[in-house]
Amino acid sequence: MILPRSVTALLALTLLFPVAAACSTGENSPKESKGKIKIALSNSFIGNGWRVEMENVFKAACAMPPYKDQVDCSVFNAGNDVATQTRQISNLIAQGVDGIVINAASTSGLNGVVQQACDRGIVVVSFDNTVDAKCGLTVNTDQVKFGEQLAQFVVDQLKGQGNVVMVTGVAGTGADNDRNAGAKKVFDANPGIKVVATYSGMWDSATAQRQTAAQLPSLPKVDGVWVSGGTDGVIKAFIEANRPVPVTGGEAENGFRKYLAGVSTPKVNGMSIGQPPFLSVISLELARAVIKGEHPKTSVTIPFPMVTSETVKVGETVFPDLPDSFFADFTDSGPDATVVLCQEAATDGTPCPGKTLAVKLG
Protein backbone atom coordinates (compact mmCIF):
# COMPACT_ATOMS: atom_id res chain seq x y z
CA MET A 1 0.00 0.00 0.00
CA ILE A 2 1.88 3.08 1.24
CA LEU A 3 5.38 4.07 2.15
CA PRO A 4 6.10 5.64 5.56
CA ARG A 5 7.35 9.04 4.40
CA SER A 6 6.97 11.08 1.27
CA VAL A 7 6.41 8.91 -1.77
CA THR A 8 6.04 9.57 -5.45
CA ALA A 9 2.57 10.87 -6.17
CA LEU A 10 1.12 8.61 -8.77
CA LEU A 11 -2.42 7.73 -9.69
CA ALA A 12 -2.99 4.58 -11.67
CA LEU A 13 -6.47 4.36 -13.19
CA THR A 14 -6.38 3.39 -17.24
CA LEU A 15 -5.70 6.36 -19.61
CA LEU A 16 -2.70 8.62 -19.04
CA PHE A 17 -3.63 12.28 -19.23
CA PRO A 18 -1.93 15.56 -18.45
CA VAL A 19 -4.16 17.43 -15.98
CA ALA A 20 -3.96 20.10 -13.22
CA ALA A 21 -5.74 22.48 -10.76
CA ALA A 22 -5.73 25.24 -8.14
CA CYS A 23 -8.06 24.56 -5.22
CA SER A 24 -10.12 26.96 -3.12
CA THR A 25 -12.66 26.35 -0.37
CA GLY A 26 -15.85 27.97 0.87
CA GLU A 27 -19.12 29.26 -0.45
CA ASN A 28 -17.70 31.53 -3.13
CA SER A 29 -18.01 30.72 -6.79
CA PRO A 30 -15.19 28.77 -8.45
CA LYS A 31 -12.25 30.87 -9.52
CA GLU A 32 -12.55 32.37 -12.98
CA SER A 33 -9.63 31.40 -15.20
CA LYS A 34 -9.74 31.51 -18.98
CA GLY A 35 -8.96 28.14 -20.49
CA LYS A 36 -9.47 26.19 -17.29
CA ILE A 37 -12.43 23.96 -16.53
CA LYS A 38 -14.22 24.31 -13.19
CA ILE A 39 -14.82 21.25 -11.02
CA ALA A 40 -16.34 21.43 -7.53
CA LEU A 41 -16.30 18.87 -4.74
CA SER A 42 -19.65 18.75 -2.94
CA ASN A 43 -19.15 16.84 0.31
CA SER A 44 -22.00 16.04 2.66
CA PHE A 45 -20.08 15.45 5.86
CA ILE A 46 -16.66 16.40 7.27
CA GLY A 47 -17.06 14.99 10.78
CA ASN A 48 -14.61 12.09 10.73
CA GLY A 49 -10.99 11.36 9.83
CA TRP A 50 -11.78 9.61 6.56
CA ARG A 51 -13.62 12.65 5.21
CA VAL A 52 -10.76 14.94 6.22
CA GLU A 53 -8.26 12.76 4.36
CA MET A 54 -10.61 12.53 1.37
CA GLU A 55 -10.77 16.32 1.09
CA ASN A 56 -7.06 16.70 1.77
CA VAL A 57 -5.98 14.43 -1.08
CA PHE A 58 -8.46 16.18 -3.39
CA LYS A 59 -6.94 19.57 -2.52
CA ALA A 60 -3.42 18.21 -2.87
CA ALA A 61 -4.18 16.76 -6.30
CA CYS A 62 -5.74 20.04 -7.41
CA ALA A 63 -2.51 21.84 -6.50
CA MET A 64 -0.25 19.42 -8.35
CA PRO A 65 0.66 19.23 -11.97
CA PRO A 66 -0.84 18.55 -14.28
CA TYR A 67 -4.26 19.40 -12.68
CA LYS A 68 -3.25 22.86 -11.51
CA ASP A 69 -2.93 24.07 -15.11
CA GLN A 70 -6.23 22.65 -16.37
CA VAL A 71 -8.74 22.77 -13.51
CA ASP A 72 -10.04 25.32 -11.03
CA CYS A 73 -11.24 23.36 -7.99
CA SER A 74 -13.58 24.35 -5.17
CA VAL A 75 -14.74 22.47 -2.08
CA PHE A 76 -18.11 22.70 -0.30
CA ASN A 77 -19.32 20.94 2.87
CA ALA A 78 -22.99 20.56 3.76
CA GLY A 79 -23.03 19.43 7.41
CA ASN A 80 -24.70 16.13 6.46
CA ASP A 81 -27.83 18.06 5.51
CA VAL A 82 -29.58 17.20 2.24
CA ALA A 83 -31.20 20.63 1.91
CA THR A 84 -27.87 22.41 2.36
CA GLN A 85 -26.13 20.16 -0.14
CA THR A 86 -28.97 20.66 -2.62
CA ARG A 87 -28.68 24.43 -2.27
CA GLN A 88 -24.91 24.35 -2.72
CA ILE A 89 -25.21 22.25 -5.88
CA SER A 90 -27.91 24.59 -7.21
CA ASN A 91 -25.52 27.50 -6.70
CA LEU A 92 -22.79 25.63 -8.56
CA ILE A 93 -25.16 25.03 -11.46
CA ALA A 94 -25.97 28.75 -11.57
CA GLN A 95 -22.27 29.57 -11.53
CA GLY A 96 -21.71 27.45 -14.62
CA VAL A 97 -19.23 24.89 -13.35
CA ASP A 98 -18.21 22.17 -15.78
CA GLY A 99 -18.19 19.28 -13.33
CA ILE A 100 -19.35 18.39 -9.83
CA VAL A 101 -18.00 15.48 -7.80
CA ILE A 102 -20.29 14.48 -4.94
CA ASN A 103 -20.10 12.50 -1.71
CA ALA A 104 -23.80 12.52 -1.02
CA ALA A 105 -25.86 13.06 2.12
CA SER A 106 -28.60 10.89 0.60
CA THR A 107 -28.72 8.38 -2.22
CA SER A 108 -32.08 9.71 -3.44
CA GLY A 109 -32.44 13.16 -1.88
CA LEU A 110 -30.12 14.83 -4.41
CA ASN A 111 -31.62 13.22 -7.51
CA GLY A 112 -33.58 16.31 -8.54
CA VAL A 113 -30.69 18.75 -8.39
CA VAL A 114 -28.31 16.24 -9.99
CA GLN A 115 -30.73 15.87 -12.89
CA GLN A 116 -30.79 19.66 -13.22
CA ALA A 117 -27.01 19.66 -13.44
CA CYS A 118 -27.02 16.94 -16.09
CA ASP A 119 -29.64 18.86 -18.08
CA ARG A 120 -27.24 21.83 -18.15
CA GLY A 121 -24.48 19.63 -19.55
CA ILE A 122 -22.54 19.48 -16.28
CA VAL A 123 -20.64 16.24 -15.69
CA VAL A 124 -21.66 14.80 -12.31
CA VAL A 125 -19.58 12.10 -10.62
CA SER A 126 -20.57 10.72 -7.22
CA PHE A 127 -18.35 8.52 -5.06
CA ASP A 128 -18.36 6.71 -1.72
CA ASN A 129 -21.97 7.63 -0.90
CA THR A 130 -23.31 7.80 -4.42
CA VAL A 131 -26.56 9.20 -5.84
CA ASP A 132 -29.25 7.22 -7.64
CA ALA A 133 -29.71 9.66 -10.54
CA LYS A 134 -28.99 7.67 -13.70
CA CYS A 135 -27.52 10.63 -15.56
CA GLY A 136 -24.56 10.80 -13.20
CA LEU A 137 -21.40 8.71 -13.15
CA THR A 138 -19.99 6.90 -10.12
CA VAL A 139 -16.55 6.04 -8.75
CA ASN A 140 -16.62 3.46 -6.02
CA THR A 141 -15.69 0.13 -4.62
CA ASP A 142 -18.38 -2.56 -4.36
CA GLN A 143 -19.93 -1.71 -1.00
CA VAL A 144 -22.07 -4.85 -0.81
CA LYS A 145 -18.96 -6.99 -1.29
CA PHE A 146 -17.24 -4.91 1.39
CA GLY A 147 -19.87 -6.02 3.89
CA GLU A 148 -19.90 -9.58 2.64
CA GLN A 149 -16.14 -10.05 2.73
CA LEU A 150 -15.72 -8.80 6.29
CA ALA A 151 -18.70 -10.83 7.48
CA GLN A 152 -17.44 -13.98 5.77
CA PHE A 153 -14.05 -13.55 7.43
CA VAL A 154 -15.73 -13.35 10.86
CA VAL A 155 -17.89 -16.39 10.11
CA ASP A 156 -14.93 -18.42 8.89
CA GLN A 157 -12.78 -17.54 11.90
CA LEU A 158 -15.63 -18.52 14.23
CA LYS A 159 -16.33 -21.70 12.25
CA GLY A 160 -19.93 -20.62 11.84
CA GLN A 161 -20.76 -20.40 15.56
CA GLY A 162 -20.87 -17.39 17.89
CA ASN A 163 -22.28 -14.04 18.95
CA VAL A 164 -21.53 -11.11 16.68
CA VAL A 165 -21.90 -7.34 17.02
CA MET A 166 -22.45 -5.07 14.01
CA VAL A 167 -21.16 -1.47 14.25
CA THR A 168 -22.67 0.41 11.32
CA GLY A 169 -21.95 3.79 9.70
CA VAL A 170 -23.92 6.95 8.93
CA ALA A 171 -27.56 5.89 8.54
CA GLY A 172 -29.27 6.59 5.23
CA THR A 173 -26.11 6.79 3.15
CA GLY A 174 -25.63 4.45 0.21
CA ALA A 175 -22.39 2.98 1.51
CA ASP A 176 -23.93 2.20 4.90
CA ASN A 177 -27.02 0.62 3.34
CA ASP A 178 -24.97 -1.57 1.01
CA ARG A 179 -22.36 -2.65 3.56
CA ASN A 180 -25.04 -3.59 6.07
CA ALA A 181 -26.99 -5.53 3.44
CA GLY A 182 -23.89 -7.49 2.45
CA ALA A 183 -23.04 -8.37 6.04
CA LYS A 184 -26.60 -9.38 6.94
CA LYS A 185 -26.79 -11.64 3.88
CA VAL A 186 -23.75 -13.57 5.09
CA PHE A 187 -24.80 -13.71 8.74
CA ASP A 188 -28.36 -14.77 7.82
CA ALA A 189 -26.93 -17.63 5.77
CA ASN A 190 -25.15 -18.98 8.85
CA PRO A 191 -27.69 -20.05 11.50
CA GLY A 192 -24.97 -20.56 14.10
CA ILE A 193 -24.18 -16.86 14.03
CA LYS A 194 -26.30 -14.63 16.29
CA VAL A 195 -26.16 -10.85 15.86
CA VAL A 196 -26.59 -9.70 19.46
CA ALA A 197 -26.33 -5.94 18.86
CA THR A 198 -26.40 -3.47 15.98
CA TYR A 199 -25.61 0.22 16.51
CA SER A 200 -24.02 3.14 14.67
CA GLY A 201 -20.43 4.25 15.18
CA MET A 202 -20.86 7.03 12.58
CA TRP A 203 -17.64 5.85 10.84
CA ASP A 204 -15.75 7.61 13.62
CA SER A 205 -13.37 5.96 16.08
CA ALA A 206 -14.28 8.10 19.11
CA THR A 207 -18.01 7.69 18.48
CA ALA A 208 -17.67 3.96 17.93
CA GLN A 209 -15.70 3.63 21.17
CA ARG A 210 -18.34 5.52 23.19
CA GLN A 211 -21.21 3.57 21.65
CA THR A 212 -19.49 0.24 22.20
CA ALA A 213 -18.65 1.10 25.80
CA ALA A 214 -22.32 1.91 26.38
CA GLN A 215 -23.47 -1.38 24.83
CA LEU A 216 -21.01 -3.82 26.40
CA PRO A 217 -22.47 -4.01 29.93
CA SER A 218 -25.71 -5.44 28.56
CA LEU A 219 -24.17 -7.83 26.05
CA PRO A 220 -23.39 -11.53 26.43
CA LYS A 221 -20.03 -12.97 25.39
CA VAL A 222 -19.04 -11.44 22.06
CA ASP A 223 -17.11 -13.69 19.69
CA GLY A 224 -16.87 -11.43 16.67
CA VAL A 225 -17.37 -7.83 15.63
CA TRP A 226 -18.13 -6.48 12.17
CA VAL A 227 -17.27 -2.78 11.96
CA SER A 228 -18.12 -0.46 9.08
CA GLY A 229 -15.82 2.24 10.47
CA GLY A 230 -14.20 3.31 13.74
CA THR A 231 -12.70 -0.14 14.28
CA ASP A 232 -9.85 0.91 16.56
CA GLY A 233 -12.37 2.62 18.84
CA VAL A 234 -14.39 -0.59 19.14
CA ILE A 235 -11.27 -2.54 20.11
CA LYS A 236 -10.31 0.07 22.71
CA ALA A 237 -13.77 -0.19 24.28
CA PHE A 238 -13.36 -3.95 24.71
CA ILE A 239 -9.91 -3.47 26.25
CA GLU A 240 -11.12 -0.80 28.68
CA ALA A 241 -14.04 -3.03 29.70
CA ASN A 242 -11.55 -5.85 30.45
CA ARG A 243 -13.26 -8.04 27.90
CA PRO A 244 -11.39 -10.23 25.38
CA VAL A 245 -11.07 -8.58 21.97
CA PRO A 246 -13.07 -10.73 19.56
CA VAL A 247 -12.36 -11.65 15.96
CA THR A 248 -12.66 -8.32 14.15
CA GLY A 249 -13.57 -7.42 10.59
CA GLY A 250 -13.16 -3.69 10.06
CA GLU A 251 -12.00 -0.68 8.08
CA ALA A 252 -8.50 0.62 7.31
CA GLU A 253 -7.87 2.77 10.38
CA ASN A 254 -4.19 2.88 11.20
CA GLY A 255 -5.01 2.12 14.84
CA PHE A 256 -6.85 -1.07 13.89
CA ARG A 257 -3.94 -2.19 11.76
CA LYS A 258 -1.56 -1.55 14.67
CA TYR A 259 -3.50 -4.20 16.60
CA LEU A 260 -3.41 -6.56 13.61
CA ALA A 261 0.37 -6.14 13.36
CA GLY A 262 0.98 -6.43 17.10
CA VAL A 263 2.37 -2.88 17.21
CA SER A 264 -0.39 -2.24 19.76
CA THR A 265 -1.41 -4.93 22.23
CA PRO A 266 -3.13 -7.25 22.34
CA LYS A 267 -2.51 -8.57 18.83
CA VAL A 268 -5.93 -8.98 17.22
CA ASN A 269 -7.12 -11.62 14.79
CA GLY A 270 -8.79 -9.61 12.06
CA MET A 271 -9.24 -8.38 8.51
CA SER A 272 -8.97 -4.75 7.41
CA ILE A 273 -10.58 -3.56 4.18
CA GLY A 274 -10.08 0.00 3.00
CA GLN A 275 -12.59 2.33 1.41
CA PRO A 276 -9.81 4.55 0.05
CA PRO A 277 -9.98 8.31 0.63
CA PHE A 278 -8.43 8.81 -2.81
CA LEU A 279 -11.82 8.08 -4.40
CA SER A 280 -12.16 11.87 -4.54
CA VAL A 281 -9.06 12.13 -6.73
CA ILE A 282 -10.26 9.41 -9.08
CA SER A 283 -13.58 11.25 -9.36
CA LEU A 284 -11.75 14.48 -10.15
CA GLU A 285 -9.87 12.77 -12.98
CA LEU A 286 -12.96 11.04 -14.35
CA ALA A 287 -14.84 14.34 -14.44
CA ARG A 288 -11.90 16.09 -16.09
CA ALA A 289 -11.40 13.37 -18.69
CA VAL A 290 -15.09 13.20 -19.62
CA ILE A 291 -15.35 17.00 -19.90
CA LYS A 292 -12.27 17.03 -22.14
CA GLY A 293 -13.63 14.20 -24.29
CA GLU A 294 -10.70 11.97 -23.35
CA HIS A 295 -12.72 9.23 -21.66
CA PRO A 296 -16.15 7.72 -22.39
CA LYS A 297 -19.02 8.67 -20.10
CA THR A 298 -18.80 5.51 -18.01
CA SER A 299 -18.52 4.79 -14.31
CA VAL A 300 -15.44 3.36 -12.57
CA THR A 301 -15.23 0.62 -9.95
CA ILE A 302 -11.93 0.01 -8.15
CA PRO A 303 -10.80 -2.77 -5.83
CA PHE A 304 -10.36 -1.92 -2.17
CA PRO A 305 -7.07 -2.73 -0.46
CA MET A 306 -7.21 -5.55 2.11
CA VAL A 307 -4.88 -6.92 4.80
CA THR A 308 -5.24 -9.45 7.60
CA SER A 309 -3.32 -9.99 10.81
CA GLU A 310 -1.16 -12.39 8.77
CA THR A 311 -0.39 -10.05 5.85
CA VAL A 312 -0.21 -6.53 7.36
CA LYS A 313 3.25 -4.93 6.98
CA VAL A 314 4.73 -2.20 9.16
CA GLY A 315 5.79 0.76 7.05
CA GLU A 316 3.72 -0.37 4.07
CA THR A 317 0.15 -0.96 5.23
CA VAL A 318 0.38 0.26 8.84
CA PHE A 319 2.29 3.25 10.25
CA PRO A 320 3.39 3.34 13.90
CA ASP A 321 4.20 7.08 13.73
CA LEU A 322 0.74 8.13 12.48
CA PRO A 323 -2.39 8.55 14.64
CA ASP A 324 -4.71 5.62 15.28
CA SER A 325 -7.59 7.40 13.57
CA PHE A 326 -5.61 7.95 10.38
CA PHE A 327 -6.71 5.85 7.41
CA ALA A 328 -3.77 3.81 6.19
CA ASP A 329 -5.20 3.41 2.68
CA PHE A 330 -4.88 7.07 1.65
CA THR A 331 -2.66 5.75 -1.15
CA ASP A 332 -1.88 2.54 -2.97
CA SER A 333 1.46 1.02 -3.95
CA GLY A 334 3.05 -1.49 -6.25
CA PRO A 335 3.14 -1.90 -10.04
CA ASP A 336 -0.66 -2.06 -10.33
CA ALA A 337 -1.38 0.73 -7.85
CA THR A 338 -4.58 2.66 -8.28
CA VAL A 339 -3.16 5.71 -6.52
CA VAL A 340 0.19 6.62 -4.95
CA LEU A 341 0.33 9.87 -2.96
CA CYS A 342 2.75 11.26 -0.40
CA GLN A 343 1.87 11.27 3.28
CA GLU A 344 1.64 15.08 3.37
CA ALA A 345 -1.16 15.05 0.82
CA ALA A 346 -3.36 13.12 3.25
CA THR A 347 -2.25 14.76 6.49
CA ASP A 348 -2.12 18.40 5.36
CA GLY A 349 -3.70 18.63 1.91
CA THR A 350 -0.40 19.88 0.51
CA PRO A 351 0.97 18.82 -2.88
CA CYS A 352 3.69 16.21 -3.13
CA PRO A 353 6.78 18.26 -4.01
CA GLY A 354 8.21 18.00 -7.48
CA LYS A 355 5.82 15.32 -8.65
CA THR A 356 3.28 15.06 -11.46
CA LEU A 357 0.23 12.84 -11.18
CA ALA A 358 -0.04 10.16 -13.86
CA VAL A 359 -3.62 8.94 -14.10
CA LYS A 360 -5.18 5.88 -15.72
CA LEU A 361 -8.93 5.36 -15.92
CA GLY A 362 -10.33 1.93 -16.69
PDB file of C-alpha atoms in Angstrom, residues 16 50 55 66 71 84 89 100-101 128-129 147 151 156 169 180 209 214-215 238 243 303 309-310 314 330 359:
ATOM      1  CA  LEU A  16      -2.702   8.617 -19.044  1.00  0.00           C
ATOM      2  CA  TRP A  50     -11.785   9.611   6.560  1.00  0.00           C
ATOM      3  CA  GLU A  55     -10.770  16.322   1.094  1.00  0.00           C
ATOM      4  CA  PRO A  66      -0.841  18.550 -14.279  1.00  0.00           C
ATOM      5  CA  VAL A  71      -8.745  22.774 -13.514  1.00  0.00           C
ATOM      6  CA  THR A  84     -27.873  22.412   2.362  1.00  0.00           C
ATOM      7  CA  ILE A  89     -25.208  22.252  -5.883  1.00  0.00           C
ATOM      8  CA  ILE A 100     -19.354  18.390  -9.826  1.00  0.00           C
ATOM      9  CA  VAL A 101     -17.998  15.475  -7.796  1.00  0.00           C
ATOM     10  CA  ASP A 128     -18.360   6.714  -1.723  1.00  0.00           C
ATOM     11  CA  ASN A 129     -21.974   7.630  -0.895  1.00  0.00           C
ATOM     12  CA  GLY A 147     -19.874  -6.015   3.887  1.00  0.00           C
ATOM     13  CA  ALA A 151     -18.696 -10.826   7.480  1.00  0.00           C
ATOM     14  CA  ASP A 156     -14.925 -18.424   8.888  1.00  0.00           C
ATOM     15  CA  GLY A 169     -21.946   3.789   9.696  1.00  0.00           C
ATOM     16  CA  ASN A 180     -25.041  -3.590   6.070  1.00  0.00           C
ATOM     17  CA  GLN A 209     -15.699   3.628  21.175  1.00  0.00           C
ATOM     18  CA  ALA A 214     -22.318   1.908  26.377  1.00  0.00           C
ATOM     19  CA  GLN A 215     -23.470  -1.382  24.834  1.00  0.00           C
ATOM     20  CA  PHE A 238     -13.360  -3.949  24.709  1.00  0.00           C
ATOM     21  CA  ARG A 243     -13.258  -8.044  27.895  1.00  0.00           C
ATOM     22  CA  PRO A 303     -10.800  -2.769  -5.827  1.00  0.00           C
ATOM     23  CA  SER A 309      -3.320  -9.994  10.808  1.00  0.00           C
ATOM     24  CA  GLU A 310      -1.160 -12.393   8.768  1.00  0.00           C
ATOM     25  CA  VAL A 314       4.733  -2.200   9.160  1.00  0.00           C
ATOM     26  CA  PHE A 330      -4.879   7.069   1.648  1.00  0.00           C
ATOM     27  CA  VAL A 359      -3.622   8.943 -14.104  1.00  0.00           C
TER      28      VAL A 359
END
